[in-house]
Amino acid sequence: MTEGLQGPAPEERPHPSGRRNAQGIRIDPETGAEHEPRRTVLSALVQNEPGVLAKISGLVSRRQFNIESLTVGTTTNPETSRVTLVIEEPEPGVRQVEKQLAKVVNVISVRELGDDAVRRELVVLKVHGEEPDKVHAVTRMYEGETLDAGPRTITVQITGDEQKIDDAIDAFRQFGIRELARTGQTALARGEEWTTHAEEERYERVHEP
């Protein structure tokens, strides 16, 4: 009769720490650690083809990413547009959004912008017009523009960074905001840094001697 291999008793054996996911697979405590959500901006250069925006918005909604705003507009190249996403996700979620966007056929290039990126948005808001002088004073204070003024309502626009827009909206609340439309952020990399590598490559091709 042969003896089995010697080893520690069951109660002496090390037990793996961590938890299991919904499929019963054990999660390593380090790789499965919780990450604090952070707010960031992703810029994607996309081909101007029908349905590309629907593909992108559908992708992020299906995966339930926390998208705060999504804007799209043309670039210097009439064949491409820039999609700017403001997201708030833990670090793994940010990387996952990048990877998923890069898989979309119409997406040429995507990258996360740094904290120093130039970011702007626009808000158009309509307030009650009983105090026009005060409304115009607040509009001037935030370097805004009056778009429409009547006996009952005044409509103004303000452009700037997110904090400026938030502050302006708070300032206009004293008059009673009837309606408000906010674009969401659009952004470019600061200084000589290119927002996407694809744009740099195209610029060099077009302007090469």
Coordinates of N, CA and C in Angstrom, one line a residue:
M1 N 0.8 -1.2 0.0 CA 0.0 0.0 0.0 C 0.9 1.2 0.0
T2 N 0.6 2.1 -0.9 CA 1.5 3.3 -1.0 C 0.8 4.5 -0.2
E3 N 1.7 5.3 0.3 CA 1.2 6.5 1.1 C 1.1 7.7 0.2
G4 N 0.1 8.5 0.5 CA 0.0 9.7 -0.3 C 1.0 10.8 0.1
L5 N 1.1 11.8 -0.7 CA 2.0 12.9 -0.5 C 1.7 13.6 0.8
Q6 N 2.8 13.9 1.5 CA 2.6 14.6 2.8 C 2.3 16.1 2.5
G7 N 1.4 16.7 3.3 CA 1.1 18.1 3.2 C 0.4 18.6 4.4
P8 N 0.1 19.9 4.4 CA -0.6 20.4 5.6 C -2.0 19.9 5.7
A9 N -2.5 19.9 6.9 CA -3.9 19.5 7.1 C -4.8 20.6 6.5
P10 N -6.1 20.2 6.2 CA -7.0 21.2 5.6 C -7.1 22.5 6.3
E11 N -7.1 22.5 7.6 CA -7.3 23.7 8.4 C -6.0 24.6 8.4
E12 N -4.8 23.9 8.0 CA -3.6 24.6 7.9 C -3.3 25.2 6.6
R13 N -4.1 24.9 5.6 CA -3.8 25.3 4.2 C -4.2 26.8 4.1
P14 N -3.5 27.6 3.2 CA -3.8 29.0 3.0 C -5.1 29.1 2.2
H15 N -6.0 30.0 2.6 CA -7.2 30.2 1.9 C -7.1 31.5 1.1
P16 N -7.4 31.5 -0.2 CA -7.3 32.8 -1.0 C -8.3 33.8 -0.5
S17 N -7.8 35.1 -0.4 CA -8.7 36.1 0.1 C -9.4 36.7 -1.1
G18 N -10.3 37.7 -0.9 CA -11.1 38.3 -2.0 C -12.5 37.7 -2.0
R19 N -13.2 38.2 -3.0 CA -14.6 37.8 -3.2 C -14.8 37.1 -4.6
R20 N -16.0 36.6 -4.8 CA -16.3 36.0 -6.1 C -17.3 36.9 -6.8
N21 N -17.2 36.9 -8.2 CA -18.2 37.7 -8.9 C -19.5 36.9 -9.2
A22 N -20.4 37.5 -10.0 CA -21.7 36.8 -10.2 C -21.5 35.4 -10.8
Q23 N -20.4 35.2 -11.5 CA -20.2 33.9 -12.1 C -19.5 32.9 -11.2
G24 N -19.2 33.3 -10.0 CA -18.5 32.4 -9.0 C -17.0 32.4 -9.2
I25 N -16.5 33.3 -10.0 CA -15.0 33.4 -10.2 C -14.4 34.3 -9.2
R26 N -13.4 33.8 -8.5 CA -12.8 34.6 -7.4 C -12.0 35.8 -8.0
I27 N -12.2 37.0 -7.4 CA -11.6 38.2 -7.8 C -10.4 38.5 -6.9
D28 N -9.3 38.7 -7.6 CA -8.0 39.1 -6.8 C -8.3 40.4 -6.1
P29 N -7.9 40.5 -4.8 CA -8.2 41.7 -4.1 C -7.6 42.9 -4.6
E30 N -6.4 42.8 -5.3 CA -5.7 44.0 -5.8 C -6.3 44.4 -7.1
T31 N -6.4 43.5 -8.0 CA -7.0 43.8 -9.3 C -8.5 44.2 -9.3
G32 N -9.1 43.6 -8.3 CA -10.6 43.9 -8.1 C -10.9 45.0 -7.2
A33 N -9.8 45.8 -6.8 CA -10.0 46.9 -5.8 C -10.9 47.9 -6.4
E34 N -11.6 48.6 -5.5 CA -12.5 49.7 -6.0 C -11.7 50.9 -6.4
H35 N -12.1 51.6 -7.5 CA -11.4 52.8 -7.9 C -12.4 53.9 -7.8
E36 N -11.9 55.0 -7.3 CA -12.8 56.2 -7.2 C -13.1 56.8 -8.6
P37 N -14.4 57.1 -8.9 CA -14.7 57.7 -10.2 C -13.9 59.0 -10.3
R38 N -13.6 59.3 -11.6 CA -12.9 60.6 -11.9 C -13.6 61.2 -13.1
R39 N -13.6 62.5 -13.2 CA -14.2 63.1 -14.4 C -13.1 63.5 -15.4
T40 N -13.4 63.1 -16.6 CA -12.4 63.4 -17.7 C -13.1 63.6 -19.0
V41 N -12.3 64.1 -20.0 CA -12.8 64.4 -21.3 C -12.1 63.5 -22.4
L42 N -12.9 62.8 -23.2 CA -12.3 62.0 -24.3 C -12.7 62.7 -25.6
S43 N -11.7 62.8 -26.5 CA -11.9 63.4 -27.8 C -11.8 62.3 -28.9
A44 N -12.8 62.2 -29.8 CA -12.7 61.1 -30.8 C -12.9 61.8 -32.2
L45 N -12.0 61.5 -33.1 CA -12.1 62.0 -34.5 C -12.8 60.9 -35.3
V46 N -13.9 61.2 -35.9 CA -14.7 60.2 -36.6 C -15.0 60.6 -38.0
Q47 N -15.3 59.6 -38.8 CA -15.6 59.8 -40.2 C -17.1 60.4 -40.3
N48 N -17.3 61.3 -41.2 CA -18.6 61.9 -41.4 C -19.4 60.9 -42.3
E49 N -20.0 59.9 -41.6 CA -20.9 59.0 -42.3 C -22.2 58.8 -41.5
P50 N -23.3 58.5 -42.2 CA -24.6 58.4 -41.6 C -24.6 57.4 -40.4
G51 N -25.1 57.8 -39.3 CA -25.3 56.8 -38.2 C -24.1 56.7 -37.3
V52 N -23.0 57.5 -37.5 CA -21.8 57.3 -36.6 C -22.1 57.8 -35.2
L53 N -22.8 58.9 -35.1 CA -23.1 59.4 -33.7 C -24.1 58.4 -33.0
A54 N -25.0 57.8 -33.8 CA -25.9 56.8 -33.1 C -25.1 55.6 -32.7
K55 N -24.1 55.2 -33.4 CA -23.3 54.1 -33.0 C -22.6 54.3 -31.7
I56 N -22.0 55.6 -31.6 CA -21.2 55.9 -30.4 C -22.2 56.0 -29.2
S57 N -23.3 56.8 -29.4 CA -24.2 56.9 -28.2 C -24.8 55.6 -27.8
G58 N -25.1 54.7 -28.8 CA -25.6 53.4 -28.5 C -24.6 52.6 -27.8
L59 N -23.4 52.7 -28.1 CA -22.3 51.9 -27.5 C -22.2 52.2 -26.0
V60 N -22.1 53.5 -25.7 CA -21.9 53.9 -24.3 C -23.2 53.7 -23.5
S61 N -24.4 53.8 -24.1 CA -25.6 53.6 -23.3 C -25.8 52.1 -23.0
R62 N -25.4 51.2 -24.0 CA -25.6 49.8 -23.7 C -24.7 49.3 -22.6
R63 N -23.5 49.9 -22.5 CA -22.6 49.5 -21.4 C -22.7 50.3 -20.2
Q64 N -23.7 51.2 -20.2 CA -24.1 51.9 -19.0 C -22.9 52.7 -18.4
F65 N -22.1 53.3 -19.3 CA -21.1 54.2 -18.8 C -21.7 55.5 -18.4
N66 N -21.1 56.2 -17.5 CA -21.7 57.4 -16.9 C -21.2 58.6 -17.8
I67 N -21.9 58.9 -18.8 CA -21.6 60.0 -19.8 C -22.4 61.3 -19.3
E68 N -21.6 62.3 -19.0 CA -22.2 63.6 -18.6 C -22.6 64.4 -19.8
S69 N -21.9 64.4 -20.8 CA -22.2 65.2 -22.0 C -21.5 64.6 -23.2
L70 N -22.1 64.8 -24.4 CA -21.6 64.3 -25.7 C -21.9 65.4 -26.7
T71 N -20.9 65.9 -27.3 CA -21.0 66.9 -28.4 C -20.3 66.5 -29.7
V72 N -20.8 67.0 -30.8 CA -20.2 66.6 -32.1 C -20.2 67.8 -33.0
G73 N -19.1 68.0 -33.7 CA -19.0 69.1 -34.7 C -17.9 68.9 -35.7
T74 N -17.9 69.6 -36.8 CA -17.0 69.4 -37.9 C -15.6 69.9 -37.5
T75 N -14.6 69.5 -38.2 CA -13.2 69.9 -38.0 C -12.7 70.6 -39.3
T76 N -11.4 70.8 -39.4 CA -10.9 71.5 -40.6 C -11.0 70.6 -41.8
N77 N -11.2 69.3 -41.6 CA -11.4 68.3 -42.7 C -12.9 68.1 -42.8
P78 N -13.5 68.4 -44.0 CA -14.9 68.2 -44.2 C -15.4 66.8 -44.1
E79 N -14.4 65.8 -44.1 CA -14.7 64.4 -44.1 C -14.8 63.9 -42.7
T80 N -14.4 64.7 -41.7 CA -14.4 64.2 -40.3 C -15.1 65.2 -39.4
S81 N -15.5 64.6 -38.2 CA -16.1 65.4 -37.1 C -15.4 65.0 -35.8
R82 N -15.5 65.9 -34.9 CA -15.0 65.7 -33.5 C -16.1 65.4 -32.5
V83 N -16.0 64.3 -31.9 CA -16.9 63.9 -30.8 C -16.2 64.1 -29.5
T84 N -16.8 64.9 -28.6 CA -16.2 65.2 -27.3 C -17.1 64.6 -26.2
L85 N -16.6 63.7 -25.4 CA -17.4 63.1 -24.3 C -16.8 63.5 -23.0
V86 N -17.7 63.9 -22.1 CA -17.3 64.1 -20.7 C -17.9 62.9 -19.9
I87 N -17.0 62.2 -19.3 CA -17.4 61.0 -18.5 C -16.9 61.1 -17.1
E88 N -17.6 60.3 -16.2 CA -17.2 60.2 -14.8 C -17.2 58.7 -14.5
E89 N -16.1 58.1 -14.5 CA -15.9 56.7 -14.3 C -14.7 56.4 -13.5
P90 N -14.6 55.2 -12.8 CA -13.4 54.8 -12.2 C -12.3 54.5 -13.4
E91 N -11.1 54.5 -13.0 CA -10.0 54.3 -14.0 C -10.3 53.2 -15.0
P92 N -10.6 52.0 -14.5 CA -10.9 50.9 -15.5 C -12.0 51.3 -16.5
G93 N -13.0 52.0 -16.0 CA -14.1 52.4 -16.9 C -13.7 53.4 -17.9
V94 N -12.8 54.3 -17.6 CA -12.3 55.3 -18.5 C -11.5 54.6 -19.7
R95 N -10.7 53.6 -19.3 CA -9.9 52.8 -20.2 C -10.8 52.0 -21.1
Q96 N -11.9 51.5 -20.5 CA -12.8 50.7 -21.3 C -13.6 51.5 -22.3
V97 N -14.0 52.7 -21.9 CA -14.6 53.6 -22.9 C -13.7 53.9 -24.1
E98 N -12.5 54.1 -23.8 CA -11.5 54.4 -24.9 C -11.4 53.2 -25.8
K99 N -11.3 52.0 -25.2 CA -11.1 50.8 -26.0 C -12.4 50.5 -26.9
Q100 N -13.5 50.7 -26.3 CA -14.8 50.4 -27.0 C -15.0 51.4 -28.2
L101 N -14.6 52.7 -27.9 CA -14.7 53.7 -29.0 C -13.8 53.4 -30.1
A102 N -12.6 53.0 -29.8 CA -11.6 52.6 -30.8 C -12.1 51.5 -31.7
K103 N -13.0 50.7 -31.2 CA -13.4 49.5 -32.0 C -14.5 49.9 -33.0
V104 N -15.1 51.1 -32.8 CA -16.2 51.5 -33.8 C -15.5 51.8 -35.1
V105 N -16.1 51.3 -36.2 CA -15.5 51.3 -37.5 C -15.2 52.8 -37.9
N106 N -16.2 53.7 -37.6 CA -16.0 55.0 -38.1 C -15.1 55.9 -37.3
V107 N -14.6 55.4 -36.2 CA -13.7 56.2 -35.3 C -12.3 56.1 -35.8
I108 N -11.7 57.2 -36.1 CA -10.3 57.3 -36.6 C -9.3 57.3 -35.5
S109 N -9.6 58.1 -34.5 CA -8.6 58.2 -33.4 C -9.4 58.7 -32.2
V110 N -8.9 58.2 -31.0 CA -9.6 58.6 -29.7 C -8.5 58.7 -28.7
R111 N -8.6 59.8 -27.8 CA -7.7 59.9 -26.7 C -8.3 60.7 -25.6
E112 N -7.7 60.5 -24.4 CA -8.1 61.3 -23.2 C -7.3 62.6 -23.2
L113 N -8.0 63.7 -22.9 CA -7.3 65.0 -22.9 C -6.9 65.3 -21.4
G114 N -5.8 66.0 -21.3 CA -5.3 66.3 -20.0 C -6.1 67.4 -19.3
D115 N -5.8 67.6 -18.0 CA -6.5 68.6 -17.2 C -6.4 70.0 -17.7
D116 N -5.3 70.2 -18.5 CA -5.0 71.6 -19.0 C -5.7 71.9 -20.3
A117 N -6.4 70.9 -20.9 CA -7.1 71.1 -22.2 C -8.0 72.4 -22.1
V118 N -8.1 73.0 -23.3 CA -9.0 74.2 -23.4 C -10.5 73.6 -23.6
R119 N -11.3 73.9 -22.6 CA -12.7 73.4 -22.6 C -13.7 74.6 -22.6
R120 N -14.7 74.5 -23.4 CA -15.7 75.5 -23.5 C -17.1 74.9 -23.7
E121 N -18.1 75.6 -23.2 CA -19.5 75.2 -23.5 C -20.3 76.4 -23.6
L122 N -21.5 76.3 -24.1 CA -22.5 77.4 -24.2 C -23.8 77.1 -23.6
V123 N -24.4 78.1 -22.9 CA -25.7 77.9 -22.4 C -26.6 79.0 -22.9
V124 N -27.8 78.7 -23.3 CA -28.8 79.7 -23.7 C -29.9 79.5 -22.7
L125 N -30.3 80.7 -22.0 CA -31.3 80.6 -21.0 C -32.3 81.7 -21.1
K126 N -33.5 81.5 -20.7 CA -34.6 82.4 -20.8 C -35.2 82.7 -19.4
V127 N -35.1 84.0 -19.0 CA -35.6 84.4 -17.7 C -36.8 85.3 -17.8
H128 N -37.5 85.5 -16.7 CA -38.5 86.5 -16.7 C -38.0 87.9 -16.8
G129 N -38.7 88.8 -17.5 CA -38.2 90.1 -17.9 C -38.6 91.2 -17.0
E130 N -39.1 91.0 -15.8 CA -39.6 92.1 -15.0 C -38.5 93.0 -14.5
E131 N -37.3 92.6 -14.5 CA -36.1 93.4 -14.1 C -35.1 93.4 -15.1
P132 N -35.3 94.0 -16.3 CA -34.4 94.0 -17.4 C -33.0 94.6 -17.1
D133 N -33.0 95.7 -16.3 CA -31.7 96.3 -16.1 C -30.8 95.3 -15.3
K134 N -31.4 94.6 -14.3 CA -30.6 93.7 -13.5 C -30.2 92.5 -14.3
V135 N -31.1 92.0 -15.2 CA -30.7 90.9 -16.1 C -29.6 91.2 -17.0
H136 N -29.6 92.4 -17.6 CA -28.5 92.9 -18.5 C -27.2 93.1 -17.7
A137 N -27.3 93.5 -16.5 CA -26.1 93.7 -15.7 C -25.4 92.3 -15.4
V138 N -26.2 91.3 -15.1 CA -25.7 90.0 -14.8 C -25.1 89.4 -16.1
T139 N -25.8 89.7 -17.3 CA -25.3 89.2 -18.6 C -23.9 89.8 -18.9
R140 N -23.8 91.1 -18.6 CA -22.5 91.8 -18.9 C -21.4 91.2 -17.9
M141 N -21.8 90.9 -16.7 CA -20.8 90.4 -15.7 C -20.2 89.1 -16.2
Y142 N -21.0 88.3 -16.8 CA -20.5 87.0 -17.3 C -20.2 87.0 -18.8
E143 N -20.0 88.3 -19.3 CA -19.6 88.5 -20.7 C -20.5 87.8 -21.7
G144 N -21.8 87.8 -21.4 CA -22.8 87.2 -22.2 C -23.3 88.1 -23.3
E145 N -24.3 87.6 -24.0 CA -25.0 88.4 -25.0 C -26.5 88.2 -24.9
T146 N -27.2 89.3 -25.1 CA -28.7 89.2 -25.1 C -29.2 88.8 -26.5
L147 N -29.9 87.7 -26.6 CA -30.4 87.3 -27.9 C -31.8 87.7 -28.2
D148 N -32.6 87.9 -27.1 CA -34.0 88.3 -27.4 C -34.5 89.0 -26.1
A149 N -35.1 90.1 -26.2 CA -35.7 90.8 -25.1 C -37.1 91.3 -25.4
G150 N -38.0 91.0 -24.5 CA -39.4 91.4 -24.7 C -39.9 91.9 -23.4
P151 N -41.2 92.2 -23.3 CA -41.8 92.7 -22.1 C -41.9 91.6 -21.0
R152 N -41.9 90.4 -21.4 CA -42.2 89.3 -20.4 C -40.9 88.4 -20.2
T153 N -40.1 88.3 -21.2 CA -38.9 87.3 -21.1 C -37.7 88.0 -21.7
I154 N -36.5 87.5 -21.3 CA -35.2 87.9 -21.8 C -34.4 86.6 -22.0
T155 N -33.9 86.5 -23.2 CA -33.1 85.3 -23.5 C -31.6 85.7 -23.7
V156 N -30.7 85.0 -23.0 CA -29.3 85.4 -23.1 C -28.4 84.1 -23.4
Q157 N -27.2 84.3 -23.9 CA -26.3 83.2 -24.0 C -25.0 83.6 -23.3
I158 N -24.4 82.5 -22.7 CA -23.1 82.7 -22.0 C -22.2 81.6 -22.5
T159 N -20.9 81.9 -22.8 CA -20.0 80.9 -23.1 C -18.8 80.9 -22.1
G160 N -18.2 79.8 -21.9 CA -17.0 79.7 -21.0 C -16.8 78.3 -20.6
D161 N -15.9 78.2 -19.5 CA -15.6 76.9 -19.0 C -16.8 76.5 -18.1
E162 N -16.8 75.3 -17.6 CA -17.9 74.7 -16.9 C -18.2 75.5 -15.6
Q163 N -17.2 75.9 -14.9 CA -17.4 76.6 -13.7 C -18.1 78.0 -13.9
K164 N -17.7 78.7 -15.0 CA -18.3 79.9 -15.3 C -19.8 79.7 -15.7
I165 N -20.1 78.7 -16.5 CA -21.5 78.4 -16.8 C -22.3 78.1 -15.6
D166 N -21.8 77.3 -14.7 CA -22.5 76.9 -13.5 C -22.8 78.2 -12.6
D167 N -21.8 79.1 -12.5 CA -21.9 80.3 -11.7 C -23.0 81.2 -12.4
A168 N -22.9 81.3 -13.7 CA -23.9 82.2 -14.4 C -25.3 81.7 -14.2
I169 N -25.5 80.4 -14.3 CA -26.9 79.8 -14.1 C -27.4 80.2 -12.7
D170 N -26.5 80.0 -11.7 CA -26.9 80.3 -10.4 C -27.3 81.8 -10.2
A171 N -26.5 82.7 -10.9 CA -26.8 84.1 -10.8 C -28.1 84.5 -11.4
F172 N -28.5 83.8 -12.5 CA -29.7 84.1 -13.2 C -31.0 83.5 -12.5
R173 N -30.8 82.6 -11.5 CA -31.9 82.0 -10.9 C -32.8 83.1 -10.1
Q174 N -32.2 84.2 -9.7 CA -32.9 85.2 -9.0 C -34.0 85.8 -9.8
F175 N -33.9 85.7 -11.1 CA -35.0 86.3 -12.0 C -36.0 85.2 -12.4
G176 N -35.7 84.0 -12.1 CA -36.6 82.9 -12.5 C -36.3 82.4 -13.9
I177 N -35.6 81.3 -14.0 CA -35.3 80.7 -15.3 C -36.5 79.9 -15.8
R178 N -37.0 80.3 -17.0 CA -38.1 79.6 -17.6 C -37.6 78.4 -18.4
E179 N -36.6 78.6 -19.2 CA -36.0 77.5 -20.0 C -34.5 77.7 -20.1
L180 N -33.9 76.5 -20.3 CA -32.4 76.5 -20.4 C -32.0 75.4 -21.4
A181 N -31.0 75.7 -22.2 CA -30.4 74.7 -23.1 C -28.9 74.8 -23.0
R182 N -28.2 73.7 -22.7 CA -26.8 73.7 -22.4 C -26.1 72.7 -23.4
T183 N -25.1 73.1 -24.0 CA -24.5 72.3 -25.1 C -23.7 71.1 -24.6
G184 N -23.1 71.3 -23.4 CA -22.0 70.3 -23.1 C -20.7 70.8 -23.6
Q185 N -19.6 70.2 -23.1 CA -18.3 70.7 -23.3 C -17.8 70.2 -24.7
T186 N -17.0 71.1 -25.3 CA -16.1 70.7 -26.4 C -14.7 71.2 -26.0
A187 N -13.7 70.5 -26.6 CA -12.4 70.8 -26.0 C -11.3 70.5 -27.1
L188 N -10.2 71.2 -26.9 CA -9.0 71.0 -27.7 C -7.8 70.9 -26.8
A189 N -6.7 70.2 -27.2 CA -5.5 70.1 -26.4 C -4.9 71.5 -26.4
R190 N -4.2 71.9 -25.3 CA -3.6 73.2 -25.2 C -2.3 73.4 -26.0
G191 N -2.0 74.6 -26.4 CA -0.8 74.9 -27.1 C -0.6 74.2 -28.4
E192 N 0.7 73.7 -28.6 CA 1.0 73.1 -29.9 C 0.7 71.6 -29.9
E193 N 0.2 71.1 -28.8 CA -0.1 69.7 -28.7 C -1.4 69.4 -29.6
W194 N -1.3 68.3 -30.4 CA -2.5 68.0 -31.2 C -3.5 67.2 -30.4
T195 N -4.8 67.5 -30.6 CA -5.8 66.8 -29.9 C -5.9 65.3 -30.2
T196 N -5.7 65.0 -31.5 CA -5.6 63.5 -31.9 C -4.4 63.4 -32.8
H197 N -3.8 62.2 -32.8 CA -2.7 62.0 -33.7 C -3.0 62.0 -35.1
A198 N -4.3 61.5 -35.4 CA -4.7 61.5 -36.8 C -4.7 62.9 -37.5
E199 N -5.1 63.9 -36.7 CA -5.2 65.2 -37.2 C -3.8 65.7 -37.5
E200 N -2.8 65.4 -36.7 CA -1.4 65.8 -36.9 C -0.9 65.2 -38.2
E201 N -1.2 63.9 -38.4 CA -0.7 63.2 -39.5 C -1.3 63.8 -40.8
R202 N -2.6 64.1 -40.8 CA -3.2 64.7 -42.0 C -2.6 66.1 -42.3
Y203 N -2.4 66.9 -41.2 CA -1.9 68.2 -41.4 C -0.5 68.2 -42.1
E204 N 0.3 67.3 -41.6 CA 1.6 67.1 -42.2 C 1.6 66.7 -43.7
R205 N 0.6 65.8 -44.0 CA 0.5 65.3 -45.4 C 0.0 66.4 -46.3
V206 N -0.9 67.2 -45.8 CA -1.5 68.3 -46.6 C -0.5 69.4 -46.8
H207 N 0.3 69.7 -45.8 CA 1.2 70.8 -45.9 C 2.7 70.5 -46.2
E208 N 2.9 69.3 -46.5 CA 4.3 68.9 -46.8 C 4.7 69.6 -48.1
P209 N 6.0 70.0 -48.2 CA 6.5 70.7 -49.3 C 6.5 69.8 -50.6

